[in-house]
């Protein structure tokens, strides 16, 4: 049975998704009773809310060189960490998807305030980095 801290971690679930899949994501997630929030710009990210659970889909694309980049909004074309989606695929509920490399995820959580000035580092992000580092057997540095 999940603990209350496990339940709290499920209140904010982040995904990366290909921008071309955005219309289908909106259709499927709203059909599940989630409301699509008006912000941030929908060419950059899709945020949904239902019963206190926030689902966020950062939309990605590939540039001419094949690098994963931000799909839209003010940072369109900016690269995500190299190798971010190069790991093995997973299957959940019959859907096959790429899993974000845990080292890339740590880099994203560490560097987001640097990449988006004015965005404060959230305690949740530091906790996530510490959990990932512990699972990987590496030292969590900031």
Tab-separated table of N, CA and C in Angstrom:
chain	number	residue	atom	x	y	z
A	1	UNK	N	0.845	-1.178	0.000
A	1	UNK	CA	0.000	0.000	0.000
A	1	UNK	C	0.887	1.236	0.000
A	2	UNK	N	0.603	2.232	-0.866
A	2	UNK	CA	1.445	3.423	-0.916
A	2	UNK	C	1.356	4.221	0.370
A	3	UNK	N	2.469	4.801	0.770
A	3	UNK	CA	2.465	5.677	1.941
A	3	UNK	C	1.929	7.043	1.529
A	4	UNK	N	1.676	7.907	2.510
A	4	UNK	CA	1.174	9.245	2.182
A	4	UNK	C	2.208	10.020	1.377
A	5	UNK	N	3.504	9.775	1.639
A	5	UNK	CA	4.525	10.478	0.843
A	5	UNK	C	4.525	9.973	-0.593
A	6	UNK	N	4.245	8.663	-0.805
A	6	UNK	CA	4.116	8.147	-2.162
A	6	UNK	C	2.935	8.801	-2.850
A	7	UNK	N	1.824	8.936	-2.114
A	7	UNK	CA	0.626	9.558	-2.685
A	7	UNK	C	0.919	11.010	-3.068
A	8	UNK	N	1.644	11.736	-2.189
A	8	UNK	CA	1.967	13.128	-2.487
A	8	UNK	C	2.796	13.234	-3.758
A	9	UNK	N	3.700	12.284	-3.985
A	9	UNK	CA	4.542	12.353	-5.174
A	9	UNK	C	3.725	12.114	-6.432
A	10	UNK	N	2.561	11.492	-6.303
A	10	UNK	CA	1.714	11.246	-7.454
A	10	UNK	C	0.849	12.444	-7.809
A	11	UNK	N	0.889	13.499	-7.047
A	11	UNK	CA	0.071	14.682	-7.315
A	11	UNK	C	0.645	15.529	-8.450
A	12	UNK	N	1.873	15.288	-8.803
A	12	UNK	CA	2.542	16.071	-9.844
A	12	UNK	C	3.319	15.091	-10.718
A	13	UNK	N	2.770	14.765	-11.881
A	13	UNK	CA	3.410	13.798	-12.763
A	13	UNK	C	3.819	14.521	-14.038
A	14	UNK	N	5.108	14.445	-14.359
A	14	UNK	CA	5.647	15.144	-15.523
A	14	UNK	C	6.011	14.163	-16.618
A	15	UNK	N	5.671	14.542	-17.849
A	15	UNK	CA	5.974	13.738	-19.021
A	15	UNK	C	6.635	14.614	-20.078
A	16	UNK	N	7.351	13.994	-20.984
A	16	UNK	CA	7.763	14.624	-22.229
A	16	UNK	C	6.967	13.923	-23.319
A	17	UNK	N	6.514	14.684	-24.303
A	17	UNK	CA	5.739	14.092	-25.396
A	17	UNK	C	6.082	14.820	-26.685
A	18	UNK	N	6.000	14.099	-27.784
A	18	UNK	CA	6.247	14.708	-29.087
A	18	UNK	C	5.125	15.699	-29.390
A	19	UNK	N	5.492	16.868	-29.863
A	19	UNK	CA	4.518	17.926	-30.159
A	19	UNK	C	3.452	17.450	-31.137
A	20	UNK	N	3.820	16.602	-32.069
A	20	UNK	CA	2.848	16.093	-33.052
A	20	UNK	C	1.736	15.289	-32.383
A	21	UNK	N	1.979	14.775	-31.170
A	21	UNK	CA	0.975	13.987	-30.457
A	21	UNK	C	0.064	14.839	-29.570
A	22	UNK	N	0.297	16.149	-29.506
A	22	UNK	CA	-0.458	17.018	-28.598
A	22	UNK	C	-1.971	16.935	-28.794
A	23	UNK	N	-2.501	17.006	-30.028
A	23	UNK	CA	-3.968	16.929	-30.160
A	23	UNK	C	-4.543	15.622	-29.597
A	24	UNK	N	-3.852	14.510	-29.808
A	24	UNK	CA	-4.320	13.220	-29.300
A	24	UNK	C	-4.219	13.160	-27.779
A	25	UNK	N	-3.164	13.755	-27.223
A	25	UNK	CA	-3.010	13.796	-25.764
A	25	UNK	C	-4.160	14.593	-25.158
A	26	UNK	N	-4.445	15.760	-25.733
A	26	UNK	CA	-5.542	16.586	-25.224
A	26	UNK	C	-6.858	15.803	-25.264
A	27	UNK	N	-7.119	15.149	-26.372
A	27	UNK	CA	-8.359	14.380	-26.518
A	27	UNK	C	-8.464	13.282	-25.457
A	28	UNK	N	-7.400	12.507	-25.290
A	28	UNK	CA	-7.435	11.365	-24.378
A	28	UNK	C	-7.477	11.784	-22.905
A	29	UNK	N	-6.674	12.788	-22.547
A	29	UNK	CA	-6.595	13.181	-21.138
A	29	UNK	C	-7.862	13.924	-20.712
A	30	UNK	N	-8.408	14.786	-21.569
A	30	UNK	CA	-9.660	15.459	-21.197
A	30	UNK	C	-10.815	14.465	-21.125
A	31	UNK	N	-10.774	13.405	-21.944
A	31	UNK	CA	-11.805	12.364	-21.872
A	31	UNK	C	-11.755	11.626	-20.537
A	32	UNK	N	-10.607	11.676	-19.869
A	32	UNK	CA	-10.461	11.052	-18.552
A	32	UNK	C	-10.906	11.987	-17.432
A	33	UNK	N	-11.427	13.171	-17.793
A	33	UNK	CA	-11.940	14.103	-16.793
A	33	UNK	C	-10.972	15.163	-16.335
A	34	UNK	N	-9.803	15.226	-16.941
A	34	UNK	CA	-8.841	16.273	-16.604
A	34	UNK	C	-9.178	17.541	-17.375
A	35	UNK	N	-8.977	18.692	-16.746
A	35	UNK	CA	-9.168	19.982	-17.413
A	35	UNK	C	-7.829	20.444	-17.967
A	36	UNK	N	-7.824	20.878	-19.214
A	36	UNK	CA	-6.617	21.461	-19.807
A	36	UNK	C	-6.499	22.888	-19.309
A	37	UNK	N	-5.404	23.206	-18.638
A	37	UNK	CA	-5.197	24.547	-18.102
A	37	UNK	C	-4.755	25.486	-19.223
A	38	UNK	N	-5.084	26.774	-19.115
A	38	UNK	CA	-4.766	27.712	-20.198
A	38	UNK	C	-3.283	28.066	-20.329
A	39	UNK	N	-2.520	27.904	-19.286
A	39	UNK	CA	-1.099	28.237	-19.304
A	39	UNK	C	-0.290	27.003	-18.959
A	40	UNK	N	0.925	26.897	-19.395
A	40	UNK	CA	1.691	27.746	-20.306
A	40	UNK	C	1.193	27.588	-21.741
A	41	UNK	N	1.857	28.261	-22.695
A	41	UNK	CA	1.420	28.139	-24.092
A	41	UNK	C	1.345	26.670	-24.521
A	42	UNK	N	0.262	26.308	-25.188
A	42	UNK	CA	0.033	24.904	-25.538
A	42	UNK	C	0.952	24.375	-26.631
A	43	UNK	N	1.729	25.225	-27.275
A	43	UNK	CA	2.721	24.707	-28.215
A	43	UNK	C	4.016	24.341	-27.485
A	44	UNK	N	4.080	24.665	-26.193
A	44	UNK	CA	5.256	24.403	-25.363
A	44	UNK	C	4.990	23.298	-24.347
A	45	UNK	N	3.818	23.344	-23.709
A	45	UNK	CA	3.520	22.398	-22.634
A	45	UNK	C	2.016	22.301	-22.459
A	46	UNK	N	1.564	21.117	-22.089
A	46	UNK	CA	0.157	20.884	-21.780
A	46	UNK	C	0.065	20.537	-20.301
A	47	UNK	N	-0.701	21.312	-19.551
A	47	UNK	CA	-0.921	21.035	-18.131
A	47	UNK	C	-2.390	20.718	-17.922
A	48	UNK	N	-2.641	19.631	-17.186
A	48	UNK	CA	-3.997	19.180	-16.906
A	48	UNK	C	-4.161	19.045	-15.404
A	49	UNK	N	-5.408	19.226	-14.928
A	49	UNK	CA	-5.684	19.113	-13.499
A	49	UNK	C	-6.998	18.375	-13.284
A	50	UNK	N	-6.985	17.434	-12.328
A	50	UNK	CA	-8.203	16.741	-11.899
A	50	UNK	C	-8.005	16.296	-10.463
A	51	UNK	N	-8.914	16.684	-9.603
A	51	UNK	CA	-8.902	16.240	-8.204
A	51	UNK	C	-7.545	16.454	-7.534
A	52	UNK	N	-6.913	17.574	-7.800
A	52	UNK	CA	-5.633	17.890	-7.176
A	52	UNK	C	-4.435	17.199	-7.792
A	53	UNK	N	-4.643	16.434	-8.861
A	53	UNK	CA	-3.534	15.762	-9.551
A	53	UNK	C	-3.202	16.566	-10.803
A	54	UNK	N	-1.940	16.964	-10.917
A	54	UNK	CA	-1.452	17.774	-12.029
A	54	UNK	C	-0.630	16.896	-12.968
A	55	UNK	N	-1.057	16.814	-14.225
A	55	UNK	CA	-0.291	16.121	-15.261
A	55	UNK	C	0.289	17.171	-16.191
A	56	UNK	N	1.590	17.129	-16.408
A	56	UNK	CA	2.254	18.086	-17.289
A	56	UNK	C	2.979	17.345	-18.398
A	57	UNK	N	2.777	17.807	-19.622
A	57	UNK	CA	3.439	17.234	-20.785
A	57	UNK	C	4.273	18.331	-21.435
A	58	UNK	N	5.597	18.278	-21.251
A	58	UNK	CA	6.498	19.201	-21.946
A	58	UNK	C	6.627	18.681	-23.369
A	59	UNK	N	6.320	19.526	-24.342
A	59	UNK	CA	6.315	19.086	-25.733
A	59	UNK	C	7.703	19.239	-26.342
A	60	UNK	N	8.134	18.194	-27.018
A	60	UNK	CA	9.459	18.166	-27.624
A	60	UNK	C	9.352	17.868	-29.115
A	61	UNK	N	10.423	18.169	-29.801
A	61	UNK	CA	10.556	17.904	-31.222
A	61	UNK	C	12.019	17.559	-31.449
A	62	UNK	N	12.406	17.367	-32.683
A	62	UNK	CA	13.823	17.167	-33.027
A	62	UNK	C	14.238	18.262	-33.993
A	63	UNK	N	15.476	18.729	-33.827
A	63	UNK	CA	15.999	19.712	-34.778
A	63	UNK	C	16.586	18.979	-35.982
A	64	UNK	N	17.139	19.737	-36.919
A	64	UNK	CA	17.676	19.144	-38.149
A	64	UNK	C	18.776	18.130	-37.879
A	65	UNK	N	19.506	18.311	-36.777
A	65	UNK	CA	20.591	17.389	-36.430
A	65	UNK	C	20.100	16.184	-35.626
A	66	UNK	N	18.802	16.147	-35.306
A	66	UNK	CA	18.241	15.020	-34.573
A	66	UNK	C	18.216	15.170	-33.070
A	67	UNK	N	18.624	16.339	-32.550
A	67	UNK	CA	18.618	16.572	-31.109
A	67	UNK	C	17.197	16.850	-30.626
A	68	UNK	N	16.879	16.380	-29.423
A	68	UNK	CA	15.581	16.672	-28.814
A	68	UNK	C	15.596	18.126	-28.369
A	69	UNK	N	14.559	18.878	-28.803
A	69	UNK	CA	14.489	20.307	-28.505
A	69	UNK	C	13.102	20.669	-27.967
A	70	UNK	N	13.035	21.822	-27.321
A	70	UNK	CA	11.752	22.389	-26.894
A	70	UNK	C	10.952	22.680	-28.156
A	71	UNK	N	9.689	22.249	-28.172
A	71	UNK	CA	8.880	22.341	-29.389
A	71	UNK	C	8.337	23.738	-29.654
A	72	UNK	N	7.983	24.486	-28.636
A	72	UNK	CA	7.341	25.779	-28.873
A	72	UNK	C	7.538	26.726	-27.715
A	73	UNK	N	6.864	27.853	-27.791
A	73	UNK	CA	6.980	28.862	-26.745
A	73	UNK	C	8.260	29.653	-26.887
A	74	UNK	N	8.594	30.423	-25.867
A	74	UNK	CA	9.760	31.316	-25.955
A	74	UNK	C	11.099	30.598	-26.073
A	75	UNK	N	11.154	29.311	-25.724
A	75	UNK	CA	12.415	28.560	-25.789
A	75	UNK	C	12.420	27.556	-26.950
A	76	UNK	N	11.542	27.736	-27.902
A	76	UNK	CA	11.462	26.815	-29.044
A	76	UNK	C	12.834	26.635	-29.675
A	77	UNK	N	13.191	25.372	-29.929
A	77	UNK	CA	14.462	25.064	-30.566
A	77	UNK	C	15.618	24.860	-29.604
A	78	UNK	N	15.439	25.208	-28.313
A	78	UNK	CA	16.511	24.991	-27.329
A	78	UNK	C	16.635	23.492	-27.066
A	79	UNK	N	17.874	23.034	-26.984
A	79	UNK	CA	18.134	21.602	-26.813
A	79	UNK	C	17.923	21.149	-25.378
A	80	UNK	N	17.362	19.938	-25.253
A	80	UNK	CA	17.320	19.244	-23.985
A	80	UNK	C	18.640	18.480	-23.864
A	81	UNK	N	18.952	17.908	-22.693
A	81	UNK	CA	20.232	17.205	-22.540
A	81	UNK	C	20.413	16.095	-23.584
A	82	UNK	N	21.638	16.002	-24.101
A	82	UNK	CA	21.961	14.940	-25.053
A	82	UNK	C	21.679	13.582	-24.425
A	83	UNK	N	21.145	12.685	-25.216
A	83	UNK	CA	20.872	11.331	-24.756
A	83	UNK	C	19.625	11.193	-23.908
A	84	UNK	N	18.862	12.257	-23.774
A	84	UNK	CA	17.711	12.260	-22.877
A	84	UNK	C	16.752	11.105	-23.152
A	85	UNK	N	16.522	10.770	-24.401
A	85	UNK	CA	15.556	9.724	-24.752
A	85	UNK	C	16.218	8.515	-25.409
A	86	UNK	N	17.514	8.322	-25.158
A	86	UNK	CA	18.242	7.235	-25.800
A	86	UNK	C	18.174	5.904	-25.051
A	87	UNK	N	17.571	5.900	-23.888
A	87	UNK	CA	17.529	4.676	-23.091
A	87	UNK	C	16.528	3.679	-23.635
A	88	UNK	N	16.403	2.561	-22.946
A	88	UNK	CA	15.454	1.533	-23.394
A	88	UNK	C	14.019	2.038	-23.264
A	89	UNK	N	13.178	1.540	-24.136
A	89	UNK	CA	11.758	1.890	-24.093
A	89	UNK	C	11.060	1.066	-23.018
A	90	UNK	N	9.899	1.527	-22.609
A	90	UNK	CA	9.078	0.806	-21.632
A	90	UNK	C	7.666	0.688	-22.190
A	91	UNK	N	6.879	-0.152	-21.569
A	91	UNK	CA	5.477	-0.313	-21.960
A	91	UNK	C	4.617	-0.189	-20.717
A	92	UNK	N	3.576	0.617	-20.805
A	92	UNK	CA	2.640	0.818	-19.715
A	92	UNK	C	1.245	0.856	-20.306
A	93	UNK	N	0.383	-0.031	-19.856
A	93	UNK	CA	-0.978	-0.067	-20.368
A	93	UNK	C	-1.038	-0.301	-21.866
A	94	UNK	N	-0.068	-1.062	-22.388
A	94	UNK	CA	-0.044	-1.361	-23.813
A	94	UNK	C	0.546	-0.269	-24.679
A	95	UNK	N	0.997	0.830	-24.063
A	95	UNK	CA	1.604	1.938	-24.821
A	95	UNK	C	3.100	1.883	-24.626
A	96	UNK	N	3.846	1.846	-25.721
A	96	UNK	CA	5.310	1.809	-25.688
A	96	UNK	C	5.826	3.250	-25.755
A	97	UNK	N	6.796	3.569	-24.890
A	97	UNK	CA	7.299	4.942	-24.829
A	97	UNK	C	8.759	4.960	-24.399
A	98	UNK	N	9.413	6.075	-24.698
A	98	UNK	CA	10.794	6.285	-24.269
A	98	UNK	C	10.791	6.736	-22.812
A	99	UNK	N	11.777	6.297	-22.071
A	99	UNK	CA	11.934	6.699	-20.680
A	99	UNK	C	13.067	7.715	-20.621
A	100	UNK	N	12.843	8.808	-19.908
A	100	UNK	CA	13.877	9.831	-19.774
A	100	UNK	C	15.040	9.260	-18.973
A	101	UNK	N	16.236	9.393	-19.516
A	101	UNK	CA	17.445	8.931	-18.851
A	101	UNK	C	17.534	9.588	-17.467
A	102	UNK	N	17.781	8.823	-16.394
A	102	UNK	CA	17.788	9.414	-15.048
A	102	UNK	C	18.882	10.464	-14.860
A	103	UNK	N	20.010	10.316	-15.538
A	103	UNK	CA	21.058	11.339	-15.421
A	103	UNK	C	20.610	12.629	-16.104
A	104	UNK	N	19.920	12.502	-17.227
A	104	UNK	CA	19.371	13.686	-17.898
A	104	UNK	C	18.300	14.326	-17.023
A	105	UNK	N	17.495	13.519	-16.350
A	105	UNK	CA	16.456	14.063	-15.472
A	105	UNK	C	17.077	14.844	-14.320
A	106	UNK	N	18.174	14.329	-13.762
A	106	UNK	CA	18.850	15.074	-12.693
A	106	UNK	C	19.376	16.400	-13.236
A	107	UNK	N	19.964	16.376	-14.437
A	107	UNK	CA	20.473	17.619	-15.028
A	107	UNK	C	19.342	18.617	-15.249
A	108	UNK	N	18.215	18.157	-15.745
A	108	UNK	CA	17.073	19.037	-15.980
A	108	UNK	C	16.620	19.674	-14.668
A	109	UNK	N	16.464	18.879	-13.633
A	109	UNK	CA	15.988	19.409	-12.355
A	109	UNK	C	17.005	20.345	-11.713
A	110	UNK	N	18.283	20.073	-11.896
A	110	UNK	CA	19.322	20.954	-11.343
A	110	UNK	C	19.413	22.275	-12.100
A	111	UNK	N	19.295	22.212	-13.417
A	111	UNK	CA	19.606	23.382	-14.242
A	111	UNK	C	18.397	24.218	-14.656
A	112	UNK	N	17.176	23.764	-14.373
A	112	UNK	CA	16.002	24.510	-14.809
A	112	UNK	C	16.026	25.979	-14.362
A	113	UNK	N	16.382	26.294	-13.103
A	113	UNK	CA	16.432	27.713	-12.728
A	113	UNK	C	17.481	28.506	-13.522
A	114	UNK	N	18.526	27.842	-13.962
A	114	UNK	CA	19.543	28.487	-14.804
A	114	UNK	C	18.983	28.723	-16.210
A	115	UNK	N	18.273	27.730	-16.727
A	115	UNK	CA	17.719	27.832	-18.074
A	115	UNK	C	16.534	28.785	-18.139
A	116	UNK	N	15.771	28.869	-17.046
A	116	UNK	CA	14.602	29.747	-16.988
A	116	UNK	C	14.811	30.710	-15.825
A	117	UNK	N	15.531	31.818	-16.080
A	117	UNK	CA	15.789	32.780	-14.999
A	117	UNK	C	14.480	33.231	-14.354
A	118	UNK	N	14.512	33.337	-13.046
A	118	UNK	CA	13.331	33.733	-12.306
A	118	UNK	C	12.517	32.554	-11.816
A	119	UNK	N	12.820	31.361	-12.312
A	119	UNK	CA	12.133	30.159	-11.843
A	119	UNK	C	12.893	29.642	-10.629
A	120	UNK	N	12.292	29.715	-9.455
A	120	UNK	CA	13.021	29.264	-8.264
A	120	UNK	C	13.182	27.752	-8.254
A	121	UNK	N	14.231	27.299	-7.625
A	121	UNK	CA	14.421	25.859	-7.438
A	121	UNK	C	13.438	25.412	-6.364
A	122	UNK	N	12.646	24.430	-6.686
A	122	UNK	CA	11.639	23.944	-5.751
A	122	UNK	C	12.253	22.874	-4.850
A	123	UNK	N	11.831	22.844	-3.587
A	123	UNK	CA	12.314	21.772	-2.701
A	123	UNK	C	12.040	20.392	-3.299
A	124	UNK	N	10.915	20.227	-3.980
A	124	UNK	CA	10.556	18.958	-4.615
A	124	UNK	C	11.626	18.525	-5.612
A	125	UNK	N	12.190	19.478	-6.360
A	125	UNK	CA	13.216	19.132	-7.343
A	125	UNK	C	14.484	18.628	-6.660
A	126	UNK	N	14.882	19.274	-5.562
A	126	UNK	CA	16.060	18.813	-4.812
A	126	UNK	C	15.810	17.413	-4.250
A	127	UNK	N	14.582	17.157	-3.768
A	127	UNK	CA	14.241	15.825	-3.260
A	127	UNK	C	14.287	14.787	-4.384
A	128	UNK	N	13.784	15.163	-5.563
A	128	UNK	CA	13.813	14.241	-6.704
A	128	UNK	C	15.248	13.909	-7.105
A	129	UNK	N	16.123	14.921	-7.127
A	129	UNK	CA	17.532	14.693	-7.466
A	129	UNK	C	18.162	13.751	-6.443
A	130	UNK	N	17.862	13.968	-5.169
A	130	UNK	CA	18.428	13.109	-4.121
A	130	UNK	C	17.943	11.669	-4.289
A	131	UNK	N	16.654	11.468	-4.613
A	131	UNK	CA	16.116	10.114	-4.821
A	131	UNK	C	16.778	9.439	-6.021
A	132	UNK	N	16.904	10.185	-7.119
A	132	UNK	CA	17.536	9.621	-8.313
A	132	UNK	C	18.991	9.246	-8.030
A	133	UNK	N	19.711	10.158	-7.371
A	133	UNK	CA	21.124	9.893	-7.068
A	133	UNK	C	21.261	8.657	-6.180
A	134	UNK	N	20.397	8.534	-5.183
A	134	UNK	CA	20.455	7.373	-4.305
A	134	UNK	C	20.175	6.083	-5.087
A	135	UNK	N	19.198	6.124	-5.954
A	135	UNK	CA	18.855	4.939	-6.750
A	135	UNK	C	19.986	4.553	-7.690
A	136	UNK	N	20.727	5.554	-8.174
A	136	UNK	CA	21.825	5.310	-9.116
A	136	UNK	C	23.150	5.044	-8.398
A	137	UNK	N	23.166	5.289	-7.079
A	137	UNK	CA	24.399	5.089	-6.316
A	137	UNK	C	25.446	6.149	-6.594
A	138	UNK	N	24.997	7.379	-6.873
A	138	UNK	CA	25.921	8.486	-7.119
A	138	UNK	C	25.670	9.571	-6.075
A	139	UNK	N	26.594	10.499	-5.982
A	139	UNK	CA	26.473	11.602	-5.037
A	139	UNK	C	25.618	12.687	-5.677
A	140	UNK	N	24.621	13.158	-4.934
A	140	UNK	CA	23.775	14.254	-5.414
A	140	UNK	C	24.499	15.562	-5.161
A	141	UNK	N	24.893	16.231	-6.235
A	141	UNK	CA	25.554	17.526	-6.109
A	141	UNK	C	24.658	18.577	-6.714
A	142	UNK	N	24.854	19.792	-6.277
A	142	UNK	CA	24.045	20.891	-6.817
A	142	UNK	C	24.899	21.871	-7.553
